[in-house]
Coordinates of C-alpha atoms in Angstrom, one line a residue:
M1 CA 168.1 2.4 -57.2
I2 CA 171.1 3.4 -59.5
N3 CA 174.0 4.9 -57.6
E4 CA 176.7 6.7 -59.5
I5 CA 179.8 8.9 -58.8
V6 CA 180.9 11.7 -61.1
V7 CA 184.3 13.3 -60.6
D8 CA 185.1 16.7 -62.2
V9 CA 188.9 17.4 -62.2
T10 CA 190.0 21.0 -63.0
P11 CA 193.5 22.6 -62.6
N12 CA 192.4 24.1 -59.3
E13 CA 190.0 21.7 -57.6
V14 CA 188.4 18.3 -57.7
S15 CA 184.6 18.1 -57.3
I16 CA 182.8 14.9 -56.5
A17 CA 179.1 14.3 -57.0
I18 CA 177.1 11.2 -55.8
L19 CA 173.8 10.5 -57.7
E20 CA 170.9 8.3 -56.7
D21 CA 168.7 7.7 -59.7
K22 CA 170.3 10.7 -61.4
V23 CA 169.4 12.9 -58.4
L24 CA 172.3 14.7 -56.7
V25 CA 172.5 13.7 -53.0
E26 CA 176.1 14.5 -52.0
F27 CA 178.6 17.0 -53.3
Q28 CA 182.2 17.6 -52.2
K29 CA 184.8 20.0 -53.4
E30 CA 188.5 19.8 -52.6
S31 CA 191.1 22.4 -53.6
R32 CA 194.2 20.8 -55.3
N33 CA 196.4 23.3 -53.4
E34 CA 195.2 22.2 -49.9
S35 CA 195.5 18.9 -48.2
Y36 CA 192.6 16.9 -46.9
A37 CA 192.7 17.6 -43.1
V38 CA 190.4 15.2 -41.3
G39 CA 192.3 12.0 -40.4
D40 CA 195.8 13.7 -40.8
I41 CA 198.1 12.9 -37.8
Y42 CA 200.5 15.6 -36.7
F43 CA 203.6 15.7 -34.4
G44 CA 202.6 18.9 -32.6
K45 CA 203.6 21.0 -29.6
V46 CA 201.5 22.2 -26.7
K47 CA 201.2 26.0 -27.2
K48 CA 198.9 27.0 -24.3
L49 CA 197.0 25.3 -21.5
L50 CA 193.4 26.4 -20.7
P51 CA 192.5 25.2 -17.2
G52 CA 189.1 26.8 -17.3
L53 CA 188.1 24.8 -20.4
N54 CA 190.2 21.7 -19.3
A55 CA 191.8 21.9 -22.8
A56 CA 195.0 22.9 -24.6
F57 CA 195.9 24.7 -27.8
I58 CA 198.3 22.6 -29.9
D59 CA 200.5 24.0 -32.7
V60 CA 200.2 21.7 -35.7
G61 CA 201.3 24.2 -38.4
Y62 CA 197.9 25.8 -39.1
K63 CA 197.4 29.6 -38.9
K64 CA 195.3 28.9 -35.8
E65 CA 196.3 26.3 -33.2
G66 CA 194.3 23.2 -32.9
F67 CA 192.0 22.6 -29.9
L68 CA 192.5 19.5 -27.8
H69 CA 190.1 18.8 -24.9
Y70 CA 191.0 16.6 -22.0
Q71 CA 188.2 14.1 -22.9
D72 CA 189.9 13.7 -26.3
L73 CA 193.3 12.6 -24.9
G74 CA 192.1 9.0 -24.8
A75 CA 192.2 6.4 -22.1
N76 CA 195.7 5.2 -23.1
F77 CA 197.3 8.6 -23.4
N78 CA 199.9 7.9 -20.7
T79 CA 201.1 4.8 -22.5
Q80 CA 201.3 6.7 -25.8
Q81 CA 203.1 9.7 -24.3
K82 CA 205.7 7.4 -22.5
Y83 CA 206.5 5.7 -25.8
L84 CA 206.8 9.0 -27.6
K85 CA 209.3 10.4 -24.9
R86 CA 211.4 7.2 -25.0
L87 CA 211.5 7.4 -28.8
L88 CA 212.5 11.1 -28.9
S89 CA 215.2 10.5 -26.3
G90 CA 216.9 7.9 -28.5
D91 CA 216.2 5.0 -26.3
K92 CA 215.8 2.3 -29.0
K93 CA 215.6 -0.6 -26.5
G94 CA 213.1 1.2 -24.3
A95 CA 211.0 2.2 -27.3
S96 CA 210.2 -1.3 -28.5
F97 CA 206.6 -1.1 -29.4
A98 CA 205.7 -4.8 -28.7
K99 CA 207.4 -4.6 -25.2
L100 CA 205.9 -1.3 -24.3
P101 CA 204.4 -1.4 -20.7
V102 CA 200.8 -0.4 -20.5
L103 CA 200.2 2.4 -17.9
P104 CA 197.0 3.0 -16.0
E105 CA 194.2 4.6 -18.0
L106 CA 193.4 8.3 -17.6
S107 CA 190.7 9.2 -15.2
K108 CA 187.6 10.6 -16.8
D109 CA 187.5 13.5 -14.4
G110 CA 191.1 14.5 -14.5
K111 CA 192.7 17.9 -15.3
I112 CA 194.7 18.6 -18.4
T113 CA 197.2 20.6 -16.4
D114 CA 198.2 17.4 -14.6
I115 CA 198.8 15.6 -17.9
L116 CA 200.4 18.1 -20.3
T117 CA 202.9 20.9 -19.9
Q118 CA 203.5 23.9 -22.1
G119 CA 206.0 23.1 -24.9
E120 CA 205.5 19.4 -24.6
E121 CA 205.5 17.4 -27.9
I122 CA 202.5 15.3 -28.7
L123 CA 201.0 13.2 -31.5
V124 CA 197.4 14.3 -32.4
Q125 CA 194.9 13.7 -35.2
V126 CA 192.6 16.1 -36.8
S127 CA 188.9 15.2 -36.1
K128 CA 187.3 18.3 -37.5
E129 CA 188.6 20.7 -40.1
P130 CA 189.1 24.4 -39.3
I131 CA 185.6 26.0 -39.4
S132 CA 185.0 29.7 -39.6
T133 CA 187.3 31.5 -37.0
K134 CA 188.2 28.2 -35.2
G135 CA 191.2 26.1 -35.7
P136 CA 191.0 22.3 -36.2
R137 CA 189.6 20.1 -33.5
L138 CA 192.1 17.5 -32.4
T139 CA 192.2 14.1 -30.7
A140 CA 195.1 12.1 -29.2
E141 CA 193.3 8.8 -29.9
L142 CA 195.1 7.9 -33.1
S143 CA 193.5 5.7 -35.8
L144 CA 194.5 4.6 -39.2
A145 CA 191.4 3.8 -41.4
G146 CA 191.3 1.0 -44.0
R147 CA 188.6 -0.5 -46.1
N148 CA 187.5 -3.1 -43.6
L149 CA 189.4 -2.2 -40.5
V150 CA 190.5 0.7 -38.4
M151 CA 193.8 0.3 -36.5
M152 CA 194.3 2.1 -33.2
P153 CA 197.9 2.2 -31.9
F154 CA 198.5 1.9 -28.1
Y155 CA 195.2 0.0 -27.6
D156 CA 195.0 -3.8 -27.3
K157 CA 191.3 -4.4 -27.8
V158 CA 189.1 -5.5 -30.7
F159 CA 185.7 -3.8 -31.4
V160 CA 183.2 -4.9 -33.9
S161 CA 180.7 -2.6 -35.6
T162 CA 177.3 -2.6 -34.0
K163 CA 175.7 -2.5 -37.5
L164 CA 176.7 -6.1 -37.9
K165 CA 173.5 -7.8 -36.7
S166 CA 174.6 -11.5 -36.8
N167 CA 176.1 -12.6 -33.5
E168 CA 177.8 -15.5 -35.2
E169 CA 179.6 -13.2 -37.7
R170 CA 180.5 -10.7 -35.0
A171 CA 182.1 -13.6 -32.9
R172 CA 183.9 -15.0 -36.0
L173 CA 185.4 -11.6 -36.9
R174 CA 186.4 -10.9 -33.3
Q175 CA 188.3 -14.2 -32.9
L176 CA 189.8 -13.8 -36.4
I177 CA 191.2 -10.4 -35.6
L178 CA 192.4 -11.4 -32.2
S179 CA 194.4 -14.2 -33.8
V180 CA 196.2 -12.0 -36.3
K181 CA 196.5 -8.5 -34.9
P182 CA 199.9 -7.2 -33.7
K183 CA 200.5 -6.5 -30.0
K184 CA 199.6 -3.0 -28.6
F185 CA 197.3 -2.3 -31.6
G186 CA 193.6 -2.1 -31.2
V187 CA 191.3 -2.8 -34.1
I188 CA 187.8 -1.7 -35.0
V189 CA 186.1 -4.1 -37.5
R190 CA 183.9 -2.1 -39.9
T191 CA 180.6 -3.3 -41.4
S192 CA 182.3 -3.9 -44.8
A193 CA 184.4 -6.7 -43.2
E194 CA 181.3 -9.0 -43.1
G195 CA 182.1 -12.3 -44.8
K196 CA 185.7 -11.4 -45.5
R197 CA 188.4 -14.1 -45.3
V198 CA 191.3 -14.1 -42.8
A199 CA 193.9 -13.6 -45.5
E200 CA 192.3 -10.4 -46.8
L201 CA 191.9 -8.9 -43.3
D202 CA 195.4 -10.0 -42.3
H203 CA 196.8 -8.2 -45.4
E204 CA 195.0 -5.0 -44.6
L205 CA 196.2 -5.1 -41.0
K206 CA 199.8 -5.5 -42.1
T207 CA 199.4 -2.6 -44.6
L208 CA 198.1 -0.3 -41.9
Q209 CA 200.8 -1.4 -39.4
K210 CA 203.5 -0.8 -42.1
R211 CA 202.1 2.7 -42.7
F212 CA 202.4 3.5 -39.0
D213 CA 205.9 1.9 -38.6
E214 CA 207.3 3.8 -41.6
N215 CA 206.2 7.1 -40.1
I216 CA 207.1 6.4 -36.5
I217 CA 210.8 5.9 -37.3
R218 CA 211.0 9.5 -38.6
L219 CA 210.1 11.0 -35.3
P220 CA 213.5 11.0 -33.5
K221 CA 214.8 13.4 -36.1
A222 CA 211.6 15.4 -36.5
K223 CA 210.9 18.9 -35.3
A224 CA 207.4 19.9 -34.2
P225 CA 205.0 20.9 -35.8
M226 CA 205.2 18.3 -38.5
L227 CA 202.8 16.2 -40.6
F228 CA 203.2 12.6 -39.3
S229 CA 200.7 10.7 -41.4
E230 CA 198.6 12.1 -44.2
E231 CA 195.1 10.9 -44.9
T232 CA 194.3 9.7 -48.5
S233 CA 192.6 12.1 -50.9
R234 CA 189.0 12.9 -50.4
M235 CA 188.1 10.8 -53.5
V236 CA 189.9 7.7 -52.2
A237 CA 188.5 8.2 -48.7
L238 CA 185.0 8.5 -50.1
L239 CA 185.4 5.3 -52.1
R240 CA 186.8 3.5 -49.1
D241 CA 183.7 4.4 -47.0
I242 CA 180.8 4.1 -49.5
L243 CA 181.7 1.9 -52.4
N244 CA 179.5 -1.2 -52.4
S245 CA 177.7 -3.4 -54.9
S246 CA 174.9 -0.8 -55.4
F247 CA 177.2 1.5 -57.4
E248 CA 176.9 1.0 -61.1
N249 CA 179.2 3.7 -62.6
I250 CA 182.1 6.0 -61.6
Y251 CA 182.9 8.7 -64.2
V252 CA 186.0 10.9 -64.1
N253 CA 187.2 13.4 -66.7
D254 CA 190.9 13.3 -66.0
E255 CA 193.2 10.4 -67.0
V256 CA 195.6 10.7 -64.1
E257 CA 192.7 10.6 -61.5
Y258 CA 191.0 7.9 -63.5
R259 CA 194.1 5.7 -63.1
K260 CA 194.3 6.4 -59.4
I261 CA 190.6 5.5 -58.9
L262 CA 190.9 2.4 -61.1
D263 CA 193.9 1.2 -59.2
Y264 CA 192.2 1.8 -55.8
V265 CA 188.9 0.1 -56.9
E266 CA 190.9 -2.8 -58.2
L267 CA 192.6 -3.1 -54.8
I268 CA 189.5 -3.0 -52.6
S269 CA 186.9 -4.5 -54.9
P270 CA 188.4 -6.1 -58.1
E271 CA 185.1 -7.2 -59.4
Q272 CA 183.9 -3.6 -59.7
K273 CA 186.8 -2.2 -61.7
K274 CA 184.7 -2.3 -64.8
I275 CA 182.4 0.5 -63.4
V276 CA 185.2 3.1 -63.5
N277 CA 184.9 5.1 -66.8
L278 CA 187.0 7.8 -68.3
Y279 CA 184.7 10.6 -69.6
K280 CA 185.9 12.0 -73.0
G281 CA 182.8 14.0 -74.1
E282 CA 183.1 17.6 -75.3
L283 CA 180.6 19.0 -72.8
P284 CA 181.8 19.7 -69.3
I285 CA 181.2 16.5 -67.3
F286 CA 178.8 18.1 -64.8
D287 CA 176.8 19.6 -67.7
H288 CA 176.6 16.2 -69.4
F289 CA 175.1 14.6 -66.3
A290 CA 172.8 17.5 -65.5
I291 CA 174.7 18.1 -62.2
T292 CA 175.4 21.8 -62.8
R293 CA 171.7 22.6 -63.0
Q294 CA 171.0 20.6 -59.9
I295 CA 173.8 22.4 -58.0
K296 CA 172.3 25.8 -58.9
Q297 CA 168.8 24.6 -58.0
S298 CA 169.7 22.9 -54.7
L299 CA 172.4 25.0 -53.1
A300 CA 170.7 28.4 -53.2
R301 CA 169.2 30.1 -50.1
T302 CA 165.7 29.2 -51.4
V303 CA 165.1 25.6 -52.5
T304 CA 161.9 24.7 -54.3
F305 CA 161.0 21.0 -53.9
K306 CA 157.3 20.1 -54.7
S307 CA 154.3 21.7 -56.2
G308 CA 155.5 25.2 -55.4
A309 CA 156.5 24.5 -51.8
Y310 CA 160.0 25.7 -50.8
L311 CA 162.6 25.8 -48.1
I312 CA 164.6 28.9 -46.9
I313 CA 167.9 27.8 -45.5
E314 CA 170.0 30.2 -43.4
H315 CA 173.5 29.5 -42.0
T316 CA 174.6 31.3 -38.8
E317 CA 177.7 31.0 -36.6
A318 CA 175.8 29.0 -34.0
M319 CA 173.3 26.9 -36.0
H320 CA 171.5 26.3 -39.3
V321 CA 167.8 27.5 -39.5
V322 CA 165.3 26.2 -42.0
D323 CA 161.8 27.5 -42.7
V324 CA 159.3 25.3 -44.6
N325 CA 156.7 27.2 -46.7
S326 CA 153.8 25.8 -48.8
G327 CA 154.3 28.6 -51.4
N328 CA 151.5 28.8 -54.0
R329 CA 150.4 25.2 -53.4
S330 CA 146.7 25.0 -53.4
S331 CA 144.5 22.2 -52.0
K332 CA 142.6 20.3 -54.6
N333 CA 139.3 18.4 -54.3
Q334 CA 138.5 20.1 -51.0
V335 CA 141.5 18.5 -49.2
E336 CA 141.6 19.6 -45.5
P337 CA 144.3 22.2 -44.6
E338 CA 145.8 19.8 -42.0
E339 CA 146.3 17.2 -44.7
V340 CA 147.9 19.7 -47.0
S341 CA 150.3 20.8 -44.2
L342 CA 151.2 17.2 -43.5
N343 CA 151.9 16.4 -47.2
V344 CA 154.1 19.5 -47.6
N345 CA 156.0 18.7 -44.4
L346 CA 156.6 15.1 -45.4
A347 CA 157.9 16.2 -48.8
A348 CA 160.1 18.8 -47.0
A349 CA 161.5 16.1 -44.7
D350 CA 162.7 14.1 -47.8
E351 CA 164.3 17.2 -49.3
L352 CA 165.9 18.2 -46.0
A353 CA 167.5 14.8 -45.6
R354 CA 169.0 15.3 -49.1
Q355 CA 170.1 18.9 -48.3
F356 CA 171.9 17.8 -45.1
R357 CA 174.0 15.4 -47.0
L358 CA 174.4 17.6 -50.0
R359 CA 175.6 20.7 -48.1
D360 CA 177.3 18.6 -45.3
M361 CA 175.4 20.6 -42.8
G362 CA 176.5 19.9 -39.2
G363 CA 176.1 21.1 -35.7
I364 CA 172.6 22.3 -34.6
I365 CA 169.8 22.5 -37.1
V366 CA 166.4 24.0 -36.3
I367 CA 163.5 23.4 -38.6
D368 CA 160.2 25.4 -38.6
F369 CA 157.7 23.1 -40.2
I370 CA 154.2 24.2 -41.2
D371 CA 152.0 24.1 -38.1
M372 CA 149.9 21.0 -37.6
S373 CA 147.2 20.8 -34.8
E374 CA 147.0 17.0 -34.6
S375 CA 149.6 15.2 -32.5
V376 CA 149.4 12.1 -34.6
N377 CA 150.5 14.0 -37.6
R378 CA 153.4 15.6 -35.8
H379 CA 154.5 12.1 -34.7
K380 CA 154.1 10.8 -38.3
L381 CA 156.4 13.6 -39.5
Y382 CA 159.0 12.8 -36.8
E383 CA 159.0 9.1 -37.8
H384 CA 159.2 10.1 -41.5
M385 CA 162.3 12.3 -40.8
M386 CA 163.9 9.4 -39.0
T387 CA 163.4 7.2 -42.0
A388 CA 164.5 9.8 -44.5
M389 CA 167.8 10.3 -42.6
S390 CA 168.5 6.6 -42.2
K391 CA 170.9 6.7 -45.2
D392 CA 173.0 9.5 -43.7
R393 CA 176.5 8.3 -42.8
A394 CA 177.0 11.2 -40.4
R395 CA 176.0 10.6 -36.8
H396 CA 172.8 12.5 -36.0
N397 CA 170.2 12.9 -33.4
I398 CA 166.6 14.0 -34.1
L399 CA 164.2 15.3 -31.4
P400 CA 160.4 15.2 -31.8
I401 CA 158.6 18.5 -32.7
S402 CA 158.5 20.9 -29.7
K403 CA 155.4 22.7 -28.5
F404 CA 156.6 25.7 -30.5
G405 CA 156.4 23.6 -33.7
L406 CA 160.2 23.3 -34.2
M407 CA 162.2 20.2 -34.9
Q408 CA 165.8 20.2 -33.6
I409 CA 168.5 18.0 -35.1
T410 CA 172.2 17.7 -34.3
R411 CA 174.4 16.3 -37.0
Q412 CA 178.1 15.4 -36.9
R413 CA 180.2 18.2 -38.2
V414 CA 183.8 17.5 -39.4
R415 CA 184.3 20.2 -42.1
P416 CA 182.7 23.6 -43.0
V417 CA 179.2 23.5 -44.5
L418 CA 179.4 23.6 -48.3
A419 CA 178.6 27.1 -49.4
I420 CA 178.4 27.7 -53.2
D421 CA 177.4 31.0 -54.7
T422 CA 174.7 30.2 -57.2
S423 CA 174.2 33.8 -58.3
E424 CA 175.7 34.9 -61.6
K425 CA 177.2 38.1 -62.9
C426 CA 174.9 40.4 -64.7
P427 CA 174.8 39.0 -68.3
T428 CA 175.0 42.5 -69.8
C429 CA 177.8 44.1 -67.8
L430 CA 179.5 41.1 -66.2
G431 CA 179.6 42.9 -62.9
T432 CA 181.4 46.0 -64.1
G433 CA 178.4 48.3 -64.2
K434 CA 179.2 49.2 -67.8
A435 CA 177.4 47.6 -70.6
K436 CA 178.8 47.0 -74.1
P437 CA 176.4 46.7 -77.0
S438 CA 175.2 43.1 -76.9
I439 CA 174.8 43.1 -80.7
L440 CA 178.6 43.3 -80.9
F441 CA 179.2 40.3 -78.7
T442 CA 179.9 37.9 -81.5
D443 CA 182.2 40.5 -83.0
T444 CA 184.2 40.6 -79.8
I445 CA 184.6 36.8 -79.8
E446 CA 185.6 36.9 -83.5
E447 CA 188.3 39.5 -82.7
K448 CA 189.8 37.1 -80.1
L449 CA 189.6 34.2 -82.6
E450 CA 191.5 36.2 -85.2
T451 CA 194.2 37.2 -82.7
L452 CA 194.6 33.6 -81.6
T453 CA 194.6 31.9 -84.9
K454 CA 196.1 34.5 -87.3
K455 CA 198.6 36.3 -85.1
L456 CA 199.5 33.6 -82.6
N457 CA 199.0 30.7 -85.1
V458 CA 197.2 28.6 -82.5
K459 CA 194.7 26.2 -84.2
K460 CA 193.8 23.8 -81.4
F461 CA 191.9 25.2 -78.4
A462 CA 188.4 25.2 -76.8
L463 CA 186.1 28.2 -76.6
H464 CA 183.4 28.0 -73.8
I465 CA 180.3 30.0 -74.2
H466 CA 176.8 30.1 -72.6
P467 CA 174.4 27.5 -74.1
Y468 CA 172.0 30.2 -75.3
V469 CA 174.8 31.9 -77.2
Y470 CA 175.9 28.6 -78.6
A471 CA 172.4 28.0 -79.9
F472 CA 172.4 31.4 -81.5
I473 CA 175.7 30.9 -83.4
S474 CA 174.7 27.4 -84.4
K475 CA 171.4 28.2 -86.0
G476 CA 170.8 28.1 -89.7
L477 CA 172.3 26.1 -92.5
V478 CA 175.2 28.5 -92.9
S479 CA 175.7 29.3 -89.2
I480 CA 178.2 31.7 -87.5
L481 CA 179.8 28.6 -86.0
W482 CA 180.3 27.0 -89.4
K483 CA 181.8 30.3 -90.8
W484 CA 184.2 30.6 -87.8
K485 CA 185.5 27.0 -88.3
I486 CA 186.1 27.6 -92.1
K487 CA 187.7 31.1 -91.5
Y488 CA 189.8 30.4 -88.5
S489 CA 190.3 26.7 -87.6
N490 CA 188.3 23.6 -87.9
K491 CA 190.3 22.1 -85.0
M492 CA 188.8 24.6 -82.5
R493 CA 186.1 23.3 -80.2
I494 CA 183.2 25.5 -79.2
I495 CA 181.5 24.2 -76.1
P496 CA 178.3 25.3 -74.3
D497 CA 179.0 25.8 -70.6
Q498 CA 176.2 26.3 -68.1
N499 CA 178.6 27.9 -65.6
L500 CA 179.1 31.0 -67.7
G501 CA 177.0 34.2 -67.9
F502 CA 175.1 35.0 -71.1
L503 CA 177.8 37.4 -72.4
E504 CA 180.8 35.6 -70.9
F505 CA 183.3 33.4 -72.7
K506 CA 186.6 31.6 -71.9
F507 CA 189.4 30.0 -73.8
F508 CA 191.1 26.8 -72.7
D509 CA 194.2 25.1 -74.1
T510 CA 194.7 21.5 -75.0
E511 CA 195.4 20.7 -71.3
N512 CA 192.2 22.3 -70.2
N513 CA 193.9 25.3 -68.6
E514 CA 192.1 28.7 -69.0
F515 CA 194.0 31.5 -70.6
E516 CA 193.5 35.1 -71.7
V517 CA 193.9 35.9 -75.4
T518 CA 196.5 38.7 -75.7
E519 CA 199.3 39.4 -78.2
N520 CA 201.9 37.6 -76.2
V521 CA 199.9 34.6 -74.9
E522 CA 201.7 31.3 -74.9
I523 CA 199.6 28.2 -75.5
K524 CA 200.6 24.6 -75.0
Q525 CA 199.7 22.5 -78.0
Q526 CA 199.6 18.7 -78.5

């Protein structure tokens, strides 16, 4: 299996696509104007206590306060809070981290009103991004994630990933970390640490500790709410979690991001730095790798997957609901209806496993498969779904098909489900309700070209148009495209763009920023 990562960087957002054998299996978008929330640590303030829910609202600077449940305070919260109060009071001697006394662990059945008071300052970490009308979900169990290790301040234990099957390797890593870890810091050893040498793990531990120490010294002068420690970008976090020897290529279309990714890959896996490639093609990077088409095919409400069968996916406030339909699929060679239903359901399970990762669907998911009368087939479908979701990094739980023919799945939700509008504007009126004569479309473009090149004297730019329009202006020995280049500028680039409507076009400057062509437009030129 060939695994690849494709990164599309635009002025407003960064989109990340993961491909398995050229098939899109994961897709993430991050606005360049918003920080990546999950993993961020905040110095916040208790806004309100909720005794009925045994929880509290914490002001961390969001529009809506974060939600902190008593169970998310963590066993060592008393120790953590005592250290924080000493630090804020200016007691440098009493705030020595290595000499910090360990207080009794919190009771699992305690009350939050006995632990927190309104207005109290507290360190919390975002565990789930704000979703819908809810604020972020918070935890007071702080952690700093690295490539091979996760460091947990105020703990003094070592945990080894249960995915490491070798008892000898688990024991080796446990003893290794116990010998080098700093006092009052707990460590979780990740699966990727298998086979790593002590020097490499020790260096990572010191890097994580330095990151914590550099932030903690700022607290005495800080005023809540304040960002204490920011998680790395989504791209770096993704590479940290998934990059392994199975990945053969990473493509990115922006030189700045290319350098960042190259530096990070060289840091965590030097032998793989050659797989990072800077894309310089004229086509939009997602069009070149056929990702735009897959996004529009795969993220719609109705998803066709095999021989006319299709899924209908609905997102509600409480859960996600999926209906499996056989569509116009017909049974050939007198195949029994039960076998047809089983085959469609098995194919649907494969597609659903991809959809969950692709849309990052979380929470409760209910699937209405095609009815099957034989219990052995229902069990076969359950086992197949378990296998199909084995690659999913998000924690999940799958229940067997109920007597109503429904399968229920819970999947870890840390951010809003990916929702992309795959519909397009009307190609005739572009959403205005008023249609211009389509025969004059090329005349409209030519007017803009004349304004840009003759009146504004701009020669180097890119014009994006729909692929069908591009085919039309390119046809013939003496094409419209050829005439435009001769008449206006041979330095202009005309690029087919699958994201545009039929009669839609956009101009971009040399730095890939979109602009409108008016009499007073200013264009940056190289």
